[in-house]
Amino acid sequence: MRIKVLSIRNSMMVCLMLGLTACSTPQPEQASESEASQIDTQTNVVYYLCEGAPMKIQFHGEEALLNWNNKRYHLTQAISASGAYYLGEDVSFWSEKNKAAIEIDDIQEVKCQLVRVES
């Protein structure tokens, strides 16, 4: 009699578990963290003319790579009251709408004019 009661209990538990599992909704697949960051961050390339010299800057998330006068500068986004502001070692870059400015080694600010944007 005891074996019969245990097997009935076990059968009831299995049925209950299967029933609960069948009622649950499947969770949507989550993108991995690296996939999500790739979706959220896109590289944009912007070209400026700075006092007659071409300048190229690539934006990717909070980072930027500035190419000007045959030099490369790695920049990180910083807080700005208006526009976008990026800082690197001895260099700063600010832009708003179609204008920009570069300051290198604390020398005079170089004004730039937007040429084109590539996404």
XYZ file of N, CA and C in Angstrom:
357
model
N 0.825 -1.192 0.000
C 0.000 0.000 0.000
C 0.868 1.254 0.000
N 1.953 1.208 0.761
C 2.853 2.353 0.868
C 3.488 2.653 -0.490
N 3.879 1.632 -1.234
C 4.493 1.823 -2.542
C 3.493 2.458 -3.502
N 2.240 2.033 -3.417
C 1.203 2.559 -4.283
C 0.991 4.047 -4.015
N 0.987 4.465 -2.730
C 0.794 5.866 -2.351
C 1.963 6.702 -2.854
N 3.210 6.199 -2.696
C 4.388 6.936 -3.156
C 4.378 7.098 -4.669
N 4.017 6.068 -5.399
C 4.010 6.184 -6.859
C 2.911 7.130 -7.329
N 1.784 7.177 -6.632
C 0.720 8.127 -6.980
C 1.203 9.548 -6.708
N 1.869 9.759 -5.553
C 2.406 11.090 -5.222
C 3.440 11.522 -6.266
N 4.342 10.602 -6.599
C 5.370 10.928 -7.595
C 4.735 11.274 -8.944
N 3.732 10.506 -9.336
C 3.049 10.773 -10.603
C 2.371 12.134 -10.574
N 1.750 12.463 -9.441
C 1.078 13.756 -9.305
C 2.092 14.899 -9.366
N 3.258 14.728 -8.737
C 4.297 15.759 -8.748
C 4.813 15.988 -10.166
N 5.026 14.895 -10.893
C 5.511 15.010 -12.269
C 4.482 15.746 -13.124
N 3.210 15.385 -12.985
C 2.152 16.047 -13.755
C 2.061 17.526 -13.399
N 2.167 17.837 -12.105
C 2.113 19.224 -11.652
C 3.272 20.028 -12.237
N 4.473 19.471 -12.202
C 5.652 20.161 -12.739
C 5.516 20.375 -14.244
N 5.051 19.355 -14.964
C 4.857 19.493 -16.406
C 3.801 20.547 -16.710
N 2.747 20.570 -15.914
C 1.695 21.569 -16.107
C 2.208 22.978 -15.885
N 2.994 23.184 -14.839
C 3.549 24.511 -14.562
C 4.530 24.933 -15.648
N 5.316 24.001 -16.111
C 6.278 24.307 -17.163
C 5.558 24.687 -18.450
N 4.484 24.013 -18.766
C 3.734 24.294 -19.987
C 3.071 25.666 -19.930
N 2.740 26.148 -18.741
C 2.071 27.438 -18.593
C 3.026 28.621 -18.646
N 4.288 28.387 -18.435
C 5.229 29.511 -18.411
C 5.483 30.019 -19.823
N 5.747 31.325 -19.936
C 6.038 31.913 -21.245
C 7.541 31.897 -21.471
N 7.954 31.555 -22.669
C 9.393 31.535 -22.939
C 9.953 32.954 -22.953
N 11.161 33.108 -22.448
C 11.829 34.401 -22.419
C 12.478 34.650 -23.777
N 12.366 35.890 -24.288
C 13.028 36.176 -25.563
C 14.535 36.087 -25.404
N 15.196 35.707 -26.484
C 16.654 35.597 -26.419
C 17.251 36.975 -26.226
N 18.177 37.061 -25.297
C 18.845 38.320 -25.015
C 20.124 38.383 -25.838
N 20.397 39.557 -26.424
C 21.656 39.749 -27.150
C 22.787 39.797 -26.137
N 23.914 39.259 -26.510
C 25.056 39.316 -25.611
C 25.464 40.769 -25.423
N 26.226 41.039 -24.373
C 26.640 42.401 -24.050
C 27.441 43.022 -25.191
N 28.314 42.248 -25.810
C 29.121 42.793 -26.905
C 28.264 43.084 -28.129
N 27.274 42.224 -28.408
C 26.377 42.486 -29.529
C 25.560 43.737 -29.276
N 25.083 43.907 -28.045
C 24.296 45.089 -27.702
C 25.126 46.351 -27.833
N 26.379 46.314 -27.407
C 27.214 47.507 -27.510
C 27.523 47.827 -28.964
N 27.643 46.810 -29.824
C 27.880 47.061 -31.243
C 26.658 47.684 -31.891
N 25.472 47.278 -31.450
C 24.248 47.847 -31.990
C 24.118 49.302 -31.555
N 24.405 49.574 -30.286
C 24.242 50.912 -29.737
C 25.289 51.895 -30.240
N 26.451 51.432 -30.623
C 27.508 52.338 -31.050
C 27.818 52.123 -32.514
N 27.774 53.195 -33.240
C 28.046 53.164 -34.663
C 29.198 54.109 -34.930
N 30.049 53.754 -35.855
C 31.158 54.629 -36.207
C 30.701 55.631 -37.260
N 30.890 56.903 -36.963
C 30.623 57.981 -37.901
C 31.947 58.648 -38.222
N 32.156 58.977 -39.479
C 33.367 59.661 -39.909
C 32.958 61.051 -40.372
N 33.641 62.069 -39.828
C 33.318 63.454 -40.154
C 34.580 64.129 -40.683
N 34.413 64.865 -41.757
C 35.530 65.574 -42.385
C 35.338 67.079 -42.209
N 36.398 67.755 -41.795
C 36.402 69.209 -41.617
C 37.560 69.798 -42.407
N 37.488 71.102 -42.617
C 38.603 71.860 -43.166
C 39.007 72.849 -42.083
N 40.227 72.702 -41.568
C 40.710 73.499 -40.441
C 41.865 74.384 -40.906
N 41.567 75.656 -41.097
C 42.564 76.623 -41.580
C 43.289 76.103 -42.820
N 42.517 75.580 -43.759
C 43.062 75.095 -45.021
C 43.561 73.665 -45.006
N 43.681 73.053 -43.837
C 44.172 71.672 -43.732
C 42.996 70.720 -43.481
N 42.923 69.606 -44.232
C 41.838 68.652 -44.007
C 42.003 67.930 -42.668
N 40.883 67.684 -42.019
C 40.872 66.968 -40.739
C 39.777 65.912 -40.801
N 40.089 64.723 -40.299
C 39.140 63.608 -40.264
C 39.011 63.161 -38.819
N 37.772 62.954 -38.377
C 37.557 62.439 -37.025
C 36.535 61.309 -37.099
N 36.858 60.197 -36.446
C 35.984 59.029 -36.402
C 35.414 58.921 -34.995
N 34.091 58.900 -34.912
C 33.406 58.779 -33.624
C 32.873 57.363 -33.483
N 33.121 56.754 -32.329
C 32.595 55.427 -32.027
C 32.252 55.394 -30.542
N 30.972 55.494 -30.239
C 30.547 55.541 -28.840
C 31.075 56.797 -28.181
N 31.758 56.639 -27.080
C 32.316 57.774 -26.345
C 33.766 58.048 -26.723
N 34.263 57.358 -27.733
C 35.652 57.517 -28.172
C 35.687 58.194 -29.540
N 36.813 58.831 -29.835
C 37.010 59.441 -31.151
C 38.483 59.333 -31.532
N 38.727 59.246 -32.822
C 40.086 59.211 -33.353
C 40.213 60.380 -34.321
N 41.067 61.339 -33.973
C 41.256 62.562 -34.746
C 42.529 62.456 -35.575
N 42.428 62.691 -36.871
C 43.577 62.701 -37.785
C 43.713 64.108 -38.349
N 44.835 64.769 -38.043
C 45.054 66.136 -38.523
C 46.548 66.419 -38.599
N 46.974 67.023 -39.679
C 48.389 67.361 -39.891
C 49.309 66.153 -39.697
N 48.917 65.016 -40.279
C 49.703 63.771 -40.233
C 49.917 63.221 -38.827
N 49.027 63.549 -37.900
C 49.093 63.007 -36.535
C 47.735 62.440 -36.163
N 47.774 61.431 -35.270
C 46.545 60.793 -34.773
C 46.419 61.064 -33.282
N 45.208 61.396 -32.868
C 44.935 61.678 -31.462
C 43.732 60.845 -31.022
N 43.876 60.150 -29.901
C 42.782 59.377 -29.320
C 42.080 60.257 -28.292
N 40.768 60.392 -28.443
C 39.981 61.282 -27.594
C 38.862 60.521 -26.901
N 38.420 61.079 -25.773
C 37.294 60.540 -25.021
C 36.290 61.655 -24.798
N 35.009 61.329 -24.927
C 33.964 62.335 -24.771
C 33.975 62.905 -23.359
N 33.777 64.220 -23.272
C 33.735 64.919 -21.988
C 32.439 65.726 -21.920
N 32.156 66.260 -20.756
C 30.947 67.055 -20.549
C 31.105 68.402 -21.243
N 30.031 68.842 -21.907
C 30.042 70.120 -22.612
C 28.731 70.844 -22.364
N 28.808 72.162 -22.210
C 27.595 72.958 -22.029
C 26.772 72.965 -23.316
N 27.450 72.945 -24.459
C 26.755 72.872 -25.744
C 27.654 72.151 -26.741
N 27.048 71.485 -27.696
C 27.817 70.750 -28.692
C 28.441 69.493 -28.117
N 29.421 68.970 -28.840
C 30.142 67.764 -28.416
C 31.578 68.147 -28.099
N 32.104 67.596 -27.008
C 33.447 67.950 -26.555
C 34.220 66.672 -26.273
N 35.430 66.569 -26.814
C 36.282 65.400 -26.634
C 37.661 65.853 -26.172
N 38.249 65.067 -25.277
C 39.573 65.381 -24.739
C 40.527 64.218 -24.963
N 41.778 64.562 -25.197
C 42.843 63.578 -25.305
C 44.081 64.150 -24.647
N 45.189 63.456 -24.781
C 46.432 63.932 -24.189
C 46.916 65.153 -24.975
N 46.883 66.313 -24.342
C 47.308 67.589 -24.935
C 46.476 68.022 -26.139
N 45.244 67.541 -26.259
C 44.387 67.949 -27.375
C 42.925 67.984 -26.927
N 42.182 68.943 -27.469
C 40.739 68.982 -27.240
C 40.045 69.262 -28.571
N 38.839 68.744 -28.704
C 38.045 68.920 -29.916
C 36.631 69.260 -29.493
N 36.077 70.315 -30.087
C 34.706 70.723 -29.805
C 33.982 70.908 -31.126
N 32.731 70.477 -31.205
C 31.938 70.695 -32.416
C 30.489 70.969 -32.050
N 29.866 71.773 -32.905
C 28.436 72.049 -32.782
C 27.932 72.435 -34.162
N 26.907 71.736 -34.608
C 26.342 71.920 -35.949
C 27.434 71.764 -37.004
N 27.723 72.794 -37.796
C 28.705 72.643 -38.879
C 30.055 73.286 -38.566
N 30.289 73.631 -37.319
C 31.555 74.252 -36.911
C 32.260 73.374 -35.878
N 33.585 73.516 -35.824
C 34.379 72.770 -34.849
C 35.624 73.573 -34.512
N 36.308 73.143 -33.465
C 37.561 73.780 -33.064
C 38.474 72.729 -32.448
N 39.766 72.869 -32.721
C 40.788 71.983 -32.160
C 41.762 72.853 -31.380
N 42.193 72.332 -30.239
C 43.264 72.987 -29.487
C 44.288 71.918 -29.143
N 45.534 72.133 -29.578
C 46.602 71.161 -29.344
C 47.724 71.830 -28.569
N 48.186 71.153 -27.518
C 49.283 71.660 -26.675
C 49.018 73.072 -26.165
N 47.766 73.352 -25.836
C 47.372 74.660 -25.289
C 47.756 75.831 -26.187
N 47.873 75.588 -27.500
C 48.140 76.695 -28.415
C 46.810 77.285 -28.860
N 46.870 78.284 -29.682
C 45.672 78.962 -30.148
C 44.680 77.977 -30.753
N 43.426 78.234 -30.525
C 42.355 77.400 -31.041
C 42.294 77.498 -32.570
N 42.187 76.350 -33.227
C 42.089 76.286 -34.683
C 40.621 76.070 -35.042
N 40.052 76.942 -35.838
C 38.645 76.857 -36.250
C 38.508 75.938 -37.460
N 37.410 75.190 -37.479
C 37.171 74.231 -38.554
C 35.753 74.385 -39.094
N 35.593 74.021 -40.363
C 34.292 74.061 -41.030
C 33.959 72.661 -41.536
N 32.733 72.214 -41.301
C 32.291 70.887 -41.732
C 32.346 70.764 -43.256
N 32.876 69.627 -43.726
C 32.904 69.327 -45.155
C 31.845 68.276 -45.469
N 31.912 67.113 -44.759
C 30.916 66.059 -44.970
C 30.921 65.072 -43.803
N 29.821 64.294 -43.731
C 29.652 63.281 -42.688
C 29.354 61.951 -43.366
N 29.999 60.881 -42.891
C 29.730 59.520 -43.367
C 29.325 58.667 -42.178
N 28.264 57.884 -42.350
C 27.820 56.998 -41.268
C 28.046 55.565 -41.647
